[in-house]
Structure formats: C-alpha cells, structure tokens
C-alpha cells in the first residue's frame, strides 16, 4: 500500500467526520476560527483548555475549536512560532532577537531573563498572523458546512417526497371516491 493512498484516505475520513459536527455553519466556522486564532498564541499546553472555555462561553462549536487548536502541535510548532516571534519582535522593536545557543545552564537563565519579551513578541506576532488565518478558516469552513448542509437538506426533501408518493393510495381506490 502506498503512503500517498493511505494519507489521502485518512484525510477523506477526517473530512467526512468533520462534516458530521453538529451545529449551524456559523457556530462551527466560529469555533474553527477561534481554535485557529488560539493555535497561534504562545500558550501551547493550555490552548485546548482556553479554546473550549471561550467556545463554551460564546456557544460556538467546541469540537471545531479543538480541531482548530491542533494547528499547533509538536511538528508544526517551530513553523508557527518562528514567524510569530520574528514578526512580533520586529513590531515591538527588539533590537536583538533571542537565539537559543545551547543546552547549558547559562543559556537557560538567559532565556528565563528574556521570557517577558519573548512572550510579548510571540503574542503580538500570534495576533498579527492568527487573525487573518482565523478569518480565512472561518470563510472556508462556513462555506463548506453551508454547502454540506444544503446537500443534506436536498437529499432529505427528495427522499421524503419519494416516500410520501409511495404512502398515498391511488385516488380511485378509496371508499369515499367510489360513492
């Protein structure tokens, strides 16, 4: 079995599962946007808790929020946090950006000393990158869910019309019509 076929099948399965999330297209899209936005925040490890809490308060889809937050994971974190830090550092005017130089104790203490600046740079960069990503995510998911729910409604209507036609007896076989 080829890897590409397995990956394609897994993506199709995830997509089909995503379409089964309950809620309005707006609630689901807002939940996804919230998750994506929080996924760009420097709160890795707390993102799920923060996302579910806010989604619950706003009555948005908690499941979609959980999925959106997963944009940040151990594989993607360096790809997300590097540009967020870089952009945030440029915005707040950090003259020298923090570079982790090694695994010795002095490097660790230097990182702890600069933690507030690092966190601020990551937060500002996360907002500046996360907001447009969340907006795009909202638009894509809203349209996807709206189209899917429209197709489901059409299937239900055509199916119920067929069932309705089968259940109605022909007009000339009713006793009232014979009199």
PDB file of C-alpha atoms in Angstrom:
ATOM      1  CA  UNK A   1       0.000   0.000   0.000  1.00  0.00           C
ATOM      2  CA  UNK A   2       1.371   3.394  -0.983  1.00  0.00           C
ATOM      3  CA  UNK A   3       1.762   6.113   1.642  1.00  0.00           C
ATOM      4  CA  UNK A   4       0.010   8.686  -0.528  1.00  0.00           C
ATOM      5  CA  UNK A   5      -3.095   6.499  -0.801  1.00  0.00           C
ATOM      6  CA  UNK A   6      -3.134   5.957   2.959  1.00  0.00           C
ATOM      7  CA  UNK A   7      -2.746   9.678   3.647  1.00  0.00           C
ATOM      8  CA  UNK A   8      -5.456  10.527   1.108  1.00  0.00           C
ATOM      9  CA  UNK A   9      -7.830   8.009   2.711  1.00  0.00           C
ATOM     10  CA  UNK A  10      -7.113   9.410   6.183  1.00  0.00           C
ATOM     11  CA  UNK A  11      -7.748  12.980   5.021  1.00  0.00           C
ATOM     12  CA  UNK A  12     -11.038  11.903   3.407  1.00  0.00           C
ATOM     13  CA  UNK A  13     -12.062  10.146   6.627  1.00  0.00           C
ATOM     14  CA  UNK A  14     -11.213  13.244   8.707  1.00  0.00           C
ATOM     15  CA  UNK A  15     -13.104  15.475   6.282  1.00  0.00           C
ATOM     16  CA  UNK A  16     -16.183  13.223   6.434  1.00  0.00           C
ATOM     17  CA  UNK A  17     -16.019  13.198  10.235  1.00  0.00           C
ATOM     18  CA  UNK A  18     -15.664  16.992  10.306  1.00  0.00           C
ATOM     19  CA  UNK A  19     -18.820  17.374   8.204  1.00  0.00           C
ATOM     20  CA  UNK A  20     -20.758  15.440  10.863  1.00  0.00           C
ATOM     21  CA  UNK A  21     -20.143  18.052  13.579  1.00  0.00           C
ATOM     22  CA  UNK A  22     -23.473  19.248  14.913  1.00  0.00           C
ATOM     23  CA  UNK A  23     -24.363  22.916  14.826  1.00  0.00           C
ATOM     24  CA  UNK A  24     -25.082  25.712  12.419  1.00  0.00           C
ATOM     25  CA  UNK A  25     -22.465  26.564   9.805  1.00  0.00           C
ATOM     26  CA  UNK A  26     -21.856  29.831  11.690  1.00  0.00           C
ATOM     27  CA  UNK A  27     -21.265  28.120  15.069  1.00  0.00           C
ATOM     28  CA  UNK A  28     -18.922  25.562  13.526  1.00  0.00           C
ATOM     29  CA  UNK A  29     -16.994  28.152  11.490  1.00  0.00           C
ATOM     30  CA  UNK A  30     -16.661  30.461  14.507  1.00  0.00           C
ATOM     31  CA  UNK A  31     -15.398  27.540  16.586  1.00  0.00           C
ATOM     32  CA  UNK A  32     -12.796  26.706  13.954  1.00  0.00           C
ATOM     33  CA  UNK A  33     -11.721  30.351  13.663  1.00  0.00           C
ATOM     34  CA  UNK A  34     -11.369  30.587  17.441  1.00  0.00           C
ATOM     35  CA  UNK A  35      -9.271  27.417  17.522  1.00  0.00           C
ATOM     36  CA  UNK A  36      -7.005  28.638  14.730  1.00  0.00           C
ATOM     37  CA  UNK A  37      -6.555  32.019  16.413  1.00  0.00           C
ATOM     38  CA  UNK A  38      -5.703  30.442  19.776  1.00  0.00           C
ATOM     39  CA  UNK A  39      -3.423  27.989  17.963  1.00  0.00           C
ATOM     40  CA  UNK A  40      -1.182  30.926  17.066  1.00  0.00           C
ATOM     41  CA  UNK A  41      -0.964  32.137  20.653  1.00  0.00           C
ATOM     42  CA  UNK A  42       2.091  31.295  22.780  1.00  0.00           C
ATOM     43  CA  UNK A  43       0.002  29.219  25.169  1.00  0.00           C
ATOM     44  CA  UNK A  44       0.920  25.734  23.949  1.00  0.00           C
ATOM     45  CA  UNK A  45      -0.231  23.229  26.511  1.00  0.00           C
ATOM     46  CA  UNK A  46      -3.160  25.429  27.574  1.00  0.00           C
ATOM     47  CA  UNK A  47      -4.659  26.090  24.159  1.00  0.00           C
ATOM     48  CA  UNK A  48      -7.297  23.349  24.381  1.00  0.00           C
ATOM     49  CA  UNK A  49      -8.469  24.499  27.816  1.00  0.00           C
ATOM     50  CA  UNK A  50      -8.579  28.150  26.728  1.00  0.00           C
ATOM     51  CA  UNK A  51     -10.350  27.308  23.464  1.00  0.00           C
ATOM     52  CA  UNK A  52     -13.036  25.076  24.961  1.00  0.00           C
ATOM     53  CA  UNK A  53     -13.680  27.583  27.753  1.00  0.00           C
ATOM     54  CA  UNK A  54     -14.150  30.504  25.345  1.00  0.00           C
ATOM     55  CA  UNK A  55     -16.184  28.411  22.863  1.00  0.00           C
ATOM     56  CA  UNK A  56     -18.468  27.351  25.721  1.00  0.00           C
ATOM     57  CA  UNK A  57     -18.973  30.949  26.833  1.00  0.00           C
ATOM     58  CA  UNK A  58     -19.776  32.093  23.302  1.00  0.00           C
ATOM     59  CA  UNK A  59     -21.829  28.971  22.433  1.00  0.00           C
ATOM     60  CA  UNK A  60     -19.629  28.161  19.456  1.00  0.00           C
ATOM     61  CA  UNK A  61     -18.642  24.647  18.396  1.00  0.00           C
ATOM     62  CA  UNK A  62     -16.247  23.200  20.956  1.00  0.00           C
ATOM     63  CA  UNK A  63     -15.342  20.300  18.635  1.00  0.00           C
ATOM     64  CA  UNK A  64     -14.403  22.673  15.803  1.00  0.00           C
ATOM     65  CA  UNK A  65     -12.374  24.739  18.284  1.00  0.00           C
ATOM     66  CA  UNK A  66     -10.497  21.622  19.388  1.00  0.00           C
ATOM     67  CA  UNK A  67      -9.713  20.779  15.783  1.00  0.00           C
ATOM     68  CA  UNK A  68      -8.555  24.330  15.014  1.00  0.00           C
ATOM     69  CA  UNK A  69      -6.256  24.465  18.032  1.00  0.00           C
ATOM     70  CA  UNK A  70      -4.443  21.404  16.705  1.00  0.00           C
ATOM     71  CA  UNK A  71      -2.756  23.591  14.093  1.00  0.00           C
ATOM     72  CA  UNK A  72      -0.059  23.935  16.750  1.00  0.00           C
ATOM     73  CA  UNK A  73       1.451  20.593  17.646  1.00  0.00           C
ATOM     74  CA  UNK A  74       4.995  19.350  18.234  1.00  0.00           C
ATOM     75  CA  UNK A  75       5.562  19.031  14.475  1.00  0.00           C
ATOM     76  CA  UNK A  76       4.162  22.425  13.429  1.00  0.00           C
ATOM     77  CA  UNK A  77       5.198  24.499  16.476  1.00  0.00           C
ATOM     78  CA  UNK A  78       8.591  25.544  15.050  1.00  0.00           C
ATOM     79  CA  UNK A  79       6.909  26.500  11.770  1.00  0.00           C
ATOM     80  CA  UNK A  80       4.314  28.602  13.618  1.00  0.00           C
ATOM     81  CA  UNK A  81       6.295  30.114  16.476  1.00  0.00           C
ATOM     82  CA  UNK A  82       9.336  31.149  14.403  1.00  0.00           C
ATOM     83  CA  UNK A  83       7.443  33.612  12.184  1.00  0.00           C
ATOM     84  CA  UNK A  84       5.190  34.774  15.030  1.00  0.00           C
ATOM     85  CA  UNK A  85       8.245  35.570  17.147  1.00  0.00           C
ATOM     86  CA  UNK A  86      10.045  37.245  14.243  1.00  0.00           C
ATOM     87  CA  UNK A  87       7.078  39.472  13.347  1.00  0.00           C
ATOM     88  CA  UNK A  88       6.285  40.263  16.988  1.00  0.00           C
ATOM     89  CA  UNK A  89       9.922  41.138  17.708  1.00  0.00           C
ATOM     90  CA  UNK A  90      10.019  43.478  14.708  1.00  0.00           C
ATOM     91  CA  UNK A  91       6.770  45.184  15.808  1.00  0.00           C
ATOM     92  CA  UNK A  92       7.906  45.804  19.395  1.00  0.00           C
ATOM     93  CA  UNK A  93      11.348  46.852  18.194  1.00  0.00           C
ATOM     94  CA  UNK A  94      13.552  44.186  19.736  1.00  0.00           C
ATOM     95  CA  UNK A  95      16.993  45.069  18.529  1.00  0.00           C
ATOM     96  CA  UNK A  96      18.471  41.642  19.117  1.00  0.00           C
ATOM     97  CA  UNK A  97      16.286  38.638  18.779  1.00  0.00           C
ATOM     98  CA  UNK A  98      16.684  35.779  21.182  1.00  0.00           C
ATOM     99  CA  UNK A  99      18.582  32.820  19.812  1.00  0.00           C
ATOM    100  CA  UNK A 100      18.807  29.706  21.939  1.00  0.00           C
ATOM    101  CA  UNK A 101      22.526  28.943  21.863  1.00  0.00           C
ATOM    102  CA  UNK A 102      22.797  25.663  23.639  1.00  0.00           C
ATOM    103  CA  UNK A 103      21.660  23.361  26.363  1.00  0.00           C
ATOM    104  CA  UNK A 104      23.899  24.700  29.104  1.00  0.00           C
ATOM    105  CA  UNK A 105      22.581  26.378  32.250  1.00  0.00           C
ATOM    106  CA  UNK A 106      23.639  29.891  31.241  1.00  0.00           C
ATOM    107  CA  UNK A 107      21.516  29.686  28.058  1.00  0.00           C
ATOM    108  CA  UNK A 108      18.526  28.586  30.125  1.00  0.00           C
ATOM    109  CA  UNK A 109      18.955  31.504  32.548  1.00  0.00           C
ATOM    110  CA  UNK A 110      19.277  33.928  29.630  1.00  0.00           C
ATOM    111  CA  UNK A 111      16.034  32.607  28.150  1.00  0.00           C
ATOM    112  CA  UNK A 112      14.242  32.963  31.524  1.00  0.00           C
ATOM    113  CA  UNK A 113      15.553  36.506  31.856  1.00  0.00           C
ATOM    114  CA  UNK A 114      14.191  37.393  28.413  1.00  0.00           C
ATOM    115  CA  UNK A 115      10.912  35.456  28.836  1.00  0.00           C
ATOM    116  CA  UNK A 116       8.633  38.518  29.145  1.00  0.00           C
ATOM    117  CA  UNK A 117       9.988  39.988  25.881  1.00  0.00           C
ATOM    118  CA  UNK A 118       9.809  36.618  24.142  1.00  0.00           C
ATOM    119  CA  UNK A 119       6.218  36.093  25.319  1.00  0.00           C
ATOM    120  CA  UNK A 120       5.206  39.592  24.216  1.00  0.00           C
ATOM    121  CA  UNK A 121       6.796  39.122  20.782  1.00  0.00           C
ATOM    122  CA  UNK A 122       5.077  35.731  20.374  1.00  0.00           C
ATOM    123  CA  UNK A 123       1.735  37.184  21.477  1.00  0.00           C
ATOM    124  CA  UNK A 124       1.836  40.171  19.124  1.00  0.00           C
ATOM    125  CA  UNK A 125       3.091  38.054  16.231  1.00  0.00           C
ATOM    126  CA  UNK A 126       0.461  35.423  17.029  1.00  0.00           C
ATOM    127  CA  UNK A 127      -2.316  38.011  16.836  1.00  0.00           C
ATOM    128  CA  UNK A 128      -0.966  39.506  13.608  1.00  0.00           C
ATOM    129  CA  UNK A 129      -0.692  36.111  11.906  1.00  0.00           C
ATOM    130  CA  UNK A 130      -3.501  34.299  13.731  1.00  0.00           C
ATOM    131  CA  UNK A 131      -6.239  36.818  12.948  1.00  0.00           C
ATOM    132  CA  UNK A 132      -6.007  36.554   9.141  1.00  0.00           C
ATOM    133  CA  UNK A 133      -5.608  32.769   9.384  1.00  0.00           C
ATOM    134  CA  UNK A 134      -8.732  32.626  11.566  1.00  0.00           C
ATOM    135  CA  UNK A 135     -10.682  34.804   9.114  1.00  0.00           C
ATOM    136  CA  UNK A 136      -9.705  32.575   6.198  1.00  0.00           C
ATOM    137  CA  UNK A 137     -10.540  29.483   8.266  1.00  0.00           C
ATOM    138  CA  UNK A 138     -13.956  30.936   9.100  1.00  0.00           C
ATOM    139  CA  UNK A 139     -14.761  31.640   5.443  1.00  0.00           C
ATOM    140  CA  UNK A 140     -13.632  28.205   4.238  1.00  0.00           C
ATOM    141  CA  UNK A 141     -15.423  26.248   6.984  1.00  0.00           C
ATOM    142  CA  UNK A 142     -18.603  28.342   6.768  1.00  0.00           C
ATOM    143  CA  UNK A 143     -18.897  27.758   3.023  1.00  0.00           C
ATOM    144  CA  UNK A 144     -18.010  24.074   3.385  1.00  0.00           C
ATOM    145  CA  UNK A 145     -20.616  23.487   6.124  1.00  0.00           C
ATOM    146  CA  UNK A 146     -23.281  25.576   4.363  1.00  0.00           C
ATOM    147  CA  UNK A 147     -22.846  23.573   1.137  1.00  0.00           C
ATOM    148  CA  UNK A 148     -22.831  20.258   3.001  1.00  0.00           C
ATOM    149  CA  UNK A 149     -25.961  21.077   4.994  1.00  0.00           C
ATOM    150  CA  UNK A 150     -27.714  22.306   1.828  1.00  0.00           C
ATOM    151  CA  UNK A 151     -26.959  18.994   0.096  1.00  0.00           C
ATOM    152  CA  UNK A 152     -28.239  17.069   3.121  1.00  0.00           C
ATOM    153  CA  UNK A 153     -31.449  19.100   3.163  1.00  0.00           C
ATOM    154  CA  UNK A 154     -31.986  18.431  -0.546  1.00  0.00           C
ATOM    155  CA  UNK A 155     -31.437  14.698  -0.005  1.00  0.00           C
ATOM    156  CA  UNK A 156     -33.903  14.650   2.858  1.00  0.00           C
ATOM    157  CA  UNK A 157     -36.518  16.577   0.857  1.00  0.00           C
ATOM    158  CA  UNK A 158     -36.225  14.407  -2.252  1.00  0.00           C
ATOM    159  CA  UNK A 159     -36.249  11.268  -0.133  1.00  0.00           C
ATOM    160  CA  UNK A 160     -39.327  12.346   1.825  1.00  0.00           C
ATOM    161  CA  UNK A 161     -41.127  13.273  -1.403  1.00  0.00           C
ATOM    162  CA  UNK A 162     -40.477   9.781  -2.769  1.00  0.00           C
ATOM    163  CA  UNK A 163     -41.640   8.187   0.457  1.00  0.00           C
ATOM    164  CA  UNK A 164     -44.729  10.426   0.509  1.00  0.00           C
ATOM    165  CA  UNK A 165     -45.678   9.355  -3.013  1.00  0.00           C
ATOM    166  CA  UNK A 166     -45.367   5.687  -2.055  1.00  0.00           C
ATOM    167  CA  UNK A 167     -47.573   6.078   1.030  1.00  0.00           C
ATOM    168  CA  UNK A 168     -50.507   7.820  -0.682  1.00  0.00           C
ATOM    169  CA  UNK A 169     -53.069   5.324  -2.008  1.00  0.00           C
ATOM    170  CA  UNK A 170     -54.329   5.925  -5.543  1.00  0.00           C
ATOM    171  CA  UNK A 171     -57.369   8.240  -5.560  1.00  0.00           C
ATOM    172  CA  UNK A 172     -59.765   5.755  -7.229  1.00  0.00           C
ATOM    173  CA  UNK A 173     -59.212   3.017  -4.585  1.00  0.00           C
ATOM    174  CA  UNK A 174     -60.570   4.997  -1.647  1.00  0.00           C
ATOM    175  CA  UNK A 175     -64.128   4.088  -0.486  1.00  0.00           C
ATOM    176  CA  UNK A 176     -65.292   7.722  -0.443  1.00  0.00           C
ATOM    177  CA  UNK A 177     -64.358   8.151  -4.108  1.00  0.00           C
ATOM    178  CA  UNK A 178     -66.469   5.126  -5.216  1.00  0.00           C
ATOM    179  CA  UNK A 179     -69.754   6.570  -3.974  1.00  0.00           C
TER     180      UNK A 179
END
